[in-house]
GROMACS .gro file of C-alpha atoms in nm:
model
  323
    1UNK     CA    1   3.332   8.108  11.117
    2UNK     CA    2   3.126   7.866  10.945
    3UNK     CA    3   2.804   7.727  11.087
    4UNK     CA    4   2.705   7.428  11.051
    5UNK     CA    5   2.332   7.367  10.796
    6UNK     CA    6   2.069   7.364  11.092
    7UNK     CA    7   2.255   7.583  11.297
    8UNK     CA    8   2.278   7.854  11.012
    9UNK     CA    9   1.883   7.835  10.964
   10UNK     CA   10   1.840   7.829  11.305
   11UNK     CA   11   2.030   8.181  11.318
   12UNK     CA   12   1.824   8.272  11.007
   13UNK     CA   13   1.497   8.210  11.164
   14UNK     CA   14   1.549   8.398  11.463
   15UNK     CA   15   1.749   8.697  11.316
   16UNK     CA   16   1.389   8.759  11.152
   17UNK     CA   17   1.177   8.665  11.351
   18UNK     CA   18   1.319   8.998  11.574
   19UNK     CA   19   1.182   8.858  11.871
   20UNK     CA   20   1.362   8.570  11.935
   21UNK     CA   21   1.681   8.700  11.757
   22UNK     CA   22   1.707   9.007  11.933
   23UNK     CA   23   1.589   8.968  12.231
   24UNK     CA   24   1.756   8.826  12.550
   25UNK     CA   25   1.668   8.474  12.363
   26UNK     CA   26   1.914   8.593  12.097
   27UNK     CA   27   2.299   8.532  12.322
   28UNK     CA   28   2.127   8.314  12.543
   29UNK     CA   29   2.099   8.086  12.197
   30UNK     CA   30   2.390   8.169  12.049
   31UNK     CA   31   2.610   8.169  12.312
   32UNK     CA   32   2.635   7.798  12.157
   33UNK     CA   33   2.760   7.853  11.836
   34UNK     CA   34   2.931   8.159  11.834
   35UNK     CA   35   3.259   8.267  11.776
   36UNK     CA   36   3.505   8.201  12.085
   37UNK     CA   37   3.546   8.474  12.373
   38UNK     CA   38   3.862   8.720  12.282
   39UNK     CA   39   4.173   8.589  12.503
   40UNK     CA   40   4.189   8.719  12.866
   41UNK     CA   41   4.408   9.091  12.833
   42UNK     CA   42   4.274   9.078  12.442
   43UNK     CA   43   4.307   9.453  12.459
   44UNK     CA   44   4.618   9.505  12.750
   45UNK     CA   45   4.814   9.834  12.749
   46UNK     CA   46   4.610   9.916  12.422
   47UNK     CA   47   4.392  10.290  12.431
   48UNK     CA   48   4.010  10.250  12.314
   49UNK     CA   49   3.812  10.597  12.234
   50UNK     CA   50   3.367  10.516  12.343
   51UNK     CA   51   3.162  10.835  12.283
   52UNK     CA   52   2.829  10.829  12.535
   53UNK     CA   53   2.985  10.621  12.751
   54UNK     CA   54   2.856  10.742  13.125
   55UNK     CA   55   2.550  10.509  13.082
   56UNK     CA   56   2.340  10.250  12.868
   57UNK     CA   57   2.572  10.076  12.627
   58UNK     CA   58   2.831  10.298  12.663
   59UNK     CA   59   2.913  10.178  12.947
   60UNK     CA   60   2.886   9.867  12.932
   61UNK     CA   61   3.113   9.876  12.591
   62UNK     CA   62   3.399  10.063  12.816
   63UNK     CA   63   3.298   9.794  13.155
   64UNK     CA   64   3.377   9.503  12.839
   65UNK     CA   65   3.678   9.644  12.776
   66UNK     CA   66   3.860   9.720  13.049
   67UNK     CA   67   3.774   9.382  13.184
   68UNK     CA   68   4.011   9.290  12.864
   69UNK     CA   69   4.327   9.544  12.995
   70UNK     CA   70   4.199   9.807  12.736
   71UNK     CA   71   4.316  10.164  12.831
   72UNK     CA   72   4.007  10.275  12.838
   73UNK     CA   73   3.888  10.665  12.723
   74UNK     CA   74   3.519  10.725  12.810
   75UNK     CA   75   3.297  11.063  12.634
   76UNK     CA   76   2.982  11.233  12.722
   77UNK     CA   77   2.849  11.552  12.761
   78UNK     CA   78   2.768  11.591  13.163
   79UNK     CA   79   3.082  11.542  13.352
   80UNK     CA   80   2.929  11.492  13.675
   81UNK     CA   81   2.812  11.185  13.462
   82UNK     CA   82   3.115  11.085  13.319
   83UNK     CA   83   3.295  11.063  13.654
   84UNK     CA   84   3.051  10.861  13.833
   85UNK     CA   85   3.033  10.657  13.522
   86UNK     CA   86   3.390  10.626  13.548
   87UNK     CA   87   3.376  10.555  13.940
   88UNK     CA   88   3.166  10.296  13.851
   89UNK     CA   89   3.459  10.159  13.624
   90UNK     CA   90   3.731  10.178  13.873
   91UNK     CA   91   3.452  10.073  14.164
   92UNK     CA   92   3.452   9.745  14.000
   93UNK     CA   93   3.738   9.685  13.792
   94UNK     CA   94   3.997   9.930  14.055
   95UNK     CA   95   4.325   9.883  13.854
   96UNK     CA   96   4.167   9.977  13.500
   97UNK     CA   97   4.265  10.261  13.319
   98UNK     CA   98   4.002  10.476  13.264
   99UNK     CA   99   3.995  10.887  13.163
  100UNK     CA  100   3.706  11.110  13.107
  101UNK     CA  101   3.679  11.298  12.850
  102UNK     CA  102   3.414  11.650  12.787
  103UNK     CA  103   3.275  11.634  12.455
  104UNK     CA  104   2.949  11.687  12.275
  105UNK     CA  105   2.979  11.421  11.958
  106UNK     CA  106   2.694  11.703  11.752
  107UNK     CA  107   2.934  12.022  11.769
  108UNK     CA  108   3.155  11.919  11.417
  109UNK     CA  109   3.436  12.249  11.524
  110UNK     CA  110   3.434  12.100  11.840
  111UNK     CA  111   3.522  11.757  11.758
  112UNK     CA  112   3.752  11.834  11.533
  113UNK     CA  113   3.886  11.981  11.761
  114UNK     CA  114   3.906  11.711  12.037
  115UNK     CA  115   4.020  11.466  11.824
  116UNK     CA  116   4.398  11.690  11.647
  117UNK     CA  117   4.446  11.678  12.114
  118UNK     CA  118   4.298  11.350  12.126
  119UNK     CA  119   4.611  11.221  11.883
  120UNK     CA  120   4.843  11.426  12.020
  121UNK     CA  121   4.835  11.293  12.306
  122UNK     CA  122   4.687  10.925  12.236
  123UNK     CA  123   4.915  10.863  11.891
  124UNK     CA  124   4.869  10.474  11.947
  125UNK     CA  125   4.473  10.411  11.920
  126UNK     CA  126   4.388  10.084  11.835
  127UNK     CA  127   3.949  10.122  11.864
  128UNK     CA  128   3.705  10.399  11.878
  129UNK     CA  129   3.341  10.353  11.956
  130UNK     CA  130   3.110  10.569  11.858
  131UNK     CA  131   2.778  10.480  12.065
  132UNK     CA  132   2.667  10.844  12.139
  133UNK     CA  133   2.304  10.856  12.033
  134UNK     CA  134   2.024  11.125  12.055
  135UNK     CA  135   1.609  11.088  11.944
  136UNK     CA  136   1.507  11.466  12.011
  137UNK     CA  137   1.157  11.447  12.135
  138UNK     CA  138   1.113  11.734  11.848
  139UNK     CA  139   1.358  11.887  11.518
  140UNK     CA  140   1.670  12.050  11.610
  141UNK     CA  141   1.882  12.201  11.473
  142UNK     CA  142   2.256  12.256  11.606
  143UNK     CA  143   2.439  12.610  11.669
  144UNK     CA  144   2.601  12.522  11.315
  145UNK     CA  145   2.210  12.464  11.164
  146UNK     CA  146   2.228  12.032  11.139
  147UNK     CA  147   1.952  11.834  11.323
  148UNK     CA  148   2.097  11.729  11.644
  149UNK     CA  149   2.072  11.323  11.509
  150UNK     CA  150   2.207  11.358  11.190
  151UNK     CA  151   2.492  11.543  11.393
  152UNK     CA  152   2.493  11.288  11.643
  153UNK     CA  153   2.485  10.949  11.503
  154UNK     CA  154   2.642  11.011  11.151
  155UNK     CA  155   2.794  11.393  11.126
  156UNK     CA  156   3.034  11.364  11.431
  157UNK     CA  157   3.112  11.027  11.396
  158UNK     CA  158   3.213  11.106  11.071
  159UNK     CA  159   3.448  11.371  11.142
  160UNK     CA  160   3.637  11.170  11.479
  161UNK     CA  161   3.686  10.871  11.252
  162UNK     CA  162   3.909  11.095  11.017
  163UNK     CA  163   4.022  11.351  11.298
  164UNK     CA  164   4.146  11.041  11.411
  165UNK     CA  165   4.293  10.874  11.156
  166UNK     CA  166   4.662  10.926  11.209
  167UNK     CA  167   4.633  10.772  11.560
  168UNK     CA  168   4.443  10.402  11.336
  169UNK     CA  169   4.685  10.399  11.079
  170UNK     CA  170   4.880  10.054  11.095
  171UNK     CA  171   4.550   9.790  11.260
  172UNK     CA  172   4.327  10.019  11.395
  173UNK     CA  173   3.932   9.982  11.420
  174UNK     CA  174   3.639  10.158  11.437
  175UNK     CA  175   3.322  10.119  11.560
  176UNK     CA  176   2.965  10.187  11.454
  177UNK     CA  177   2.639  10.113  11.722
  178UNK     CA  178   2.316  10.167  11.484
  179UNK     CA  179   2.012   9.996  11.562
  180UNK     CA  180   1.828   9.717  11.344
  181UNK     CA  181   1.532  10.020  11.354
  182UNK     CA  182   1.722  10.082  11.042
  183UNK     CA  183   1.579   9.827  10.895
  184UNK     CA  184   1.249   9.973  10.876
  185UNK     CA  185   1.398  10.336  10.740
  186UNK     CA  186   1.523  10.383  10.349
  187UNK     CA  187   1.790  10.661  10.290
  188UNK     CA  188   1.676  11.019  10.249
  189UNK     CA  189   1.864  11.151  10.002
  190UNK     CA  190   1.701  11.405   9.890
  191UNK     CA  191   1.597  11.482  10.278
  192UNK     CA  192   1.909  11.421  10.468
  193UNK     CA  193   1.854  11.743  10.705
  194UNK     CA  194   1.514  11.564  10.787
  195UNK     CA  195   1.307  11.959  10.715
  196UNK     CA  196   1.025  11.780  10.493
  197UNK     CA  197   0.703  11.615  10.659
  198UNK     CA  198   0.560  11.582  11.000
  199UNK     CA  199   0.971  11.555  11.225
  200UNK     CA  200   0.947  11.285  11.403
  201UNK     CA  201   1.230  11.185  11.686
  202UNK     CA  202   1.269  10.741  11.630
  203UNK     CA  203   1.221  10.776  11.243
  204UNK     CA  204   1.485  11.062  11.263
  205UNK     CA  205   1.646  10.805  11.535
  206UNK     CA  206   1.589  10.545  11.289
  207UNK     CA  207   1.648  10.682  10.915
  208UNK     CA  208   2.014  10.838  11.081
  209UNK     CA  209   2.114  10.457  11.156
  210UNK     CA  210   2.038  10.370  10.811
  211UNK     CA  211   2.315  10.616  10.748
  212UNK     CA  212   2.589  10.463  10.954
  213UNK     CA  213   2.487  10.109  10.762
  214UNK     CA  214   2.537  10.298  10.469
  215UNK     CA  215   2.861  10.541  10.622
  216UNK     CA  216   3.074  10.246  10.785
  217UNK     CA  217   3.143  10.043  10.363
  218UNK     CA  218   3.165  10.347  10.289
  219UNK     CA  219   3.447  10.459  10.547
  220UNK     CA  220   3.576  10.107  10.580
  221UNK     CA  221   3.679  10.171  10.162
  222UNK     CA  222   3.846  10.537  10.194
  223UNK     CA  223   4.012  10.407  10.563
  224UNK     CA  224   4.150  10.043  10.366
  225UNK     CA  225   4.454  10.204  10.265
  226UNK     CA  226   4.574  10.272  10.640
  227UNK     CA  227   4.481   9.933  10.738
  228UNK     CA  228   4.187  10.124  10.918
  229UNK     CA  229   3.918   9.828  10.976
  230UNK     CA  230   3.508   9.955  11.021
  231UNK     CA  231   3.243   9.788  11.132
  232UNK     CA  232   2.852   9.870  11.271
  233UNK     CA  233   2.707   9.651  11.485
  234UNK     CA  234   2.390   9.648  11.598
  235UNK     CA  235   2.283   9.558  11.991
  236UNK     CA  236   1.958   9.383  11.967
  237UNK     CA  237   1.646   9.560  12.211
  238UNK     CA  238   1.863   9.633  12.573
  239UNK     CA  239   1.743   9.779  12.851
  240UNK     CA  240   1.881  10.056  12.888
  241UNK     CA  241   1.775  10.393  12.975
  242UNK     CA  242   1.775  10.560  12.556
  243UNK     CA  243   1.478  10.278  12.598
  244UNK     CA  244   1.382  10.264  12.832
  245UNK     CA  245   1.335  10.688  12.878
  246UNK     CA  246   1.263  10.699  12.484
  247UNK     CA  247   0.991  10.445  12.364
  248UNK     CA  248   0.877  10.379  12.726
  249UNK     CA  249   0.564  10.228  12.528
  250UNK     CA  250   0.787   9.938  12.398
  251UNK     CA  251   0.964   9.945  12.747
  252UNK     CA  252   0.649   9.800  12.889
  253UNK     CA  253   0.548   9.562  12.661
  254UNK     CA  254   0.914   9.404  12.560
  255UNK     CA  255   1.069   9.432  12.940
  256UNK     CA  256   1.079   9.119  13.047
  257UNK     CA  257   1.271   9.028  12.737
  258UNK     CA  258   1.515   9.296  12.681
  259UNK     CA  259   1.893   9.238  12.628
  260UNK     CA  260   2.126   9.372  12.941
  261UNK     CA  261   2.324   9.610  12.867
  262UNK     CA  262   2.603   9.363  12.937
  263UNK     CA  263   2.424   9.119  12.605
  264UNK     CA  264   2.446   9.429  12.409
  265UNK     CA  265   2.731   9.553  12.416
  266UNK     CA  266   2.836   9.262  12.336
  267UNK     CA  267   2.903   9.214  12.024
  268UNK     CA  268   3.083   9.576  11.939
  269UNK     CA  269   3.372   9.491  12.268
  270UNK     CA  270   3.350   9.144  12.040
  271UNK     CA  271   3.471   9.374  11.741
  272UNK     CA  272   3.699   9.537  11.942
  273UNK     CA  273   3.908   9.267  12.039
  274UNK     CA  274   3.883   8.914  11.870
  275UNK     CA  275   4.181   8.811  11.667
  276UNK     CA  276   3.937   8.646  11.432
  277UNK     CA  277   3.938   8.783  11.054
  278UNK     CA  278   3.660   8.915  10.988
  279UNK     CA  279   3.726   9.220  10.690
  280UNK     CA  280   3.593   9.522  10.725
  281UNK     CA  281   3.302   9.709  10.608
  282UNK     CA  282   3.081   9.416  10.737
  283UNK     CA  283   2.760   9.485  10.942
  284UNK     CA  284   2.717   9.257  11.252
  285UNK     CA  285   2.486   9.126  11.565
  286UNK     CA  286   2.557   8.871  11.813
  287UNK     CA  287   2.885   8.812  11.693
  288UNK     CA  288   2.794   8.708  11.292
  289UNK     CA  289   2.762   8.960  10.975
  290UNK     CA  290   2.433   9.050  10.829
  291UNK     CA  291   2.244   9.184  10.615
  292UNK     CA  292   2.203   9.517  10.567
  293UNK     CA  293   1.858   9.526  10.477
  294UNK     CA  294   1.572   9.293  10.632
  295UNK     CA  295   1.385   9.218  10.288
  296UNK     CA  296   1.483   9.301   9.970
  297UNK     CA  297   1.344   9.604   9.996
  298UNK     CA  298   1.389   9.977  10.074
  299UNK     CA  299   1.760   9.956   9.926
  300UNK     CA  300   1.901  10.232   9.844
  301UNK     CA  301   2.158  10.263   9.478
  302UNK     CA  302   2.447  10.271   9.435
  303UNK     CA  303   2.386  10.698   9.343
  304UNK     CA  304   2.242  10.761   9.632
  305UNK     CA  305   2.523  10.594   9.795
  306UNK     CA  306   2.736  10.838   9.625
  307UNK     CA  307   2.524  11.109   9.648
  308UNK     CA  308   2.470  11.080  10.022
  309UNK     CA  309   2.955  11.037  10.079
  310UNK     CA  310   2.898  11.340   9.877
  311UNK     CA  311   2.743  11.499  10.120
  312UNK     CA  312   2.940  11.456  10.380
  313UNK     CA  313   3.205  11.462  10.276
  314UNK     CA  314   3.178  11.839  10.204
  315UNK     CA  315   2.952  11.894  10.518
  316UNK     CA  316   3.215  11.849  10.705
  317UNK     CA  317   3.485  11.867  10.481
  318UNK     CA  318   3.619  11.565  10.546
  319UNK     CA  319   3.869  11.402  10.426
  320UNK     CA  320   4.042  11.676  10.208
  321UNK     CA  321   4.138  11.535   9.868
  322UNK     CA  322   4.459  11.363   9.832
  323UNK     CA  323   4.710  11.506   9.618
   0.00000   0.00000   0.00000
């Protein structure tokens, strides 16, 4: 969608001001010019997988997809929380089709096995929304030896995406839920496992969200031949457990302006369901493609991008070279 010049300037100012663009002010104002909602029933009969959907943005995304008729598959690490989430969705929408799967995306071997089973059960998948997230208070290493935020936000989603490749092929979509916090970090290609310096959970979260922004166009490049669309998006500042529990000070200061979970999830739902031509590999916020850098600083070089891609592929073993 091409915006009128004055509207485009206002949208840009809101985006760069952060408070105007990232809080609930953003969707309230931008709704006047953003693309139309997906048509009712846009996803009827289509299967969509949402990771980390037992609460917060993931649950809100699942709710929005179910309203559009999707057959929704939700994953999480805690079976009881997943059951509660599924029950809430069905209470709100009794005719919805919702299936829950206990899965920990940070476990790469288990994620690969989950993908194999899922493809066998769901040979045609419309979309996967990668929402699962963590903000470890201290540096934590998975049993496979990877820093937890890296495994959860980068390596696990990579394994899952390529594990679902066959099911997604021929028009499927991949949506990465990232964060505006990525703007504050560069691609630390020399320390991807965060072994150097003093560890910060907030920094680890933002660093791996930067990696997701780099990863999305790489996935788009690799999956173009399979006709799979890839997009990353950020939800703005939303009132979710991830914010209130991990960043209580930030939540206290910004509380009155925080978006609700549905406002935060809106663009993920829209990217999954829209019929508009949106291309592949872009970074989105409030239904508009955004720059992957706040300003022309901390920009990764092409060489750094390819080193990162090699690390992810070699660490996970996928995608395997094609003959």
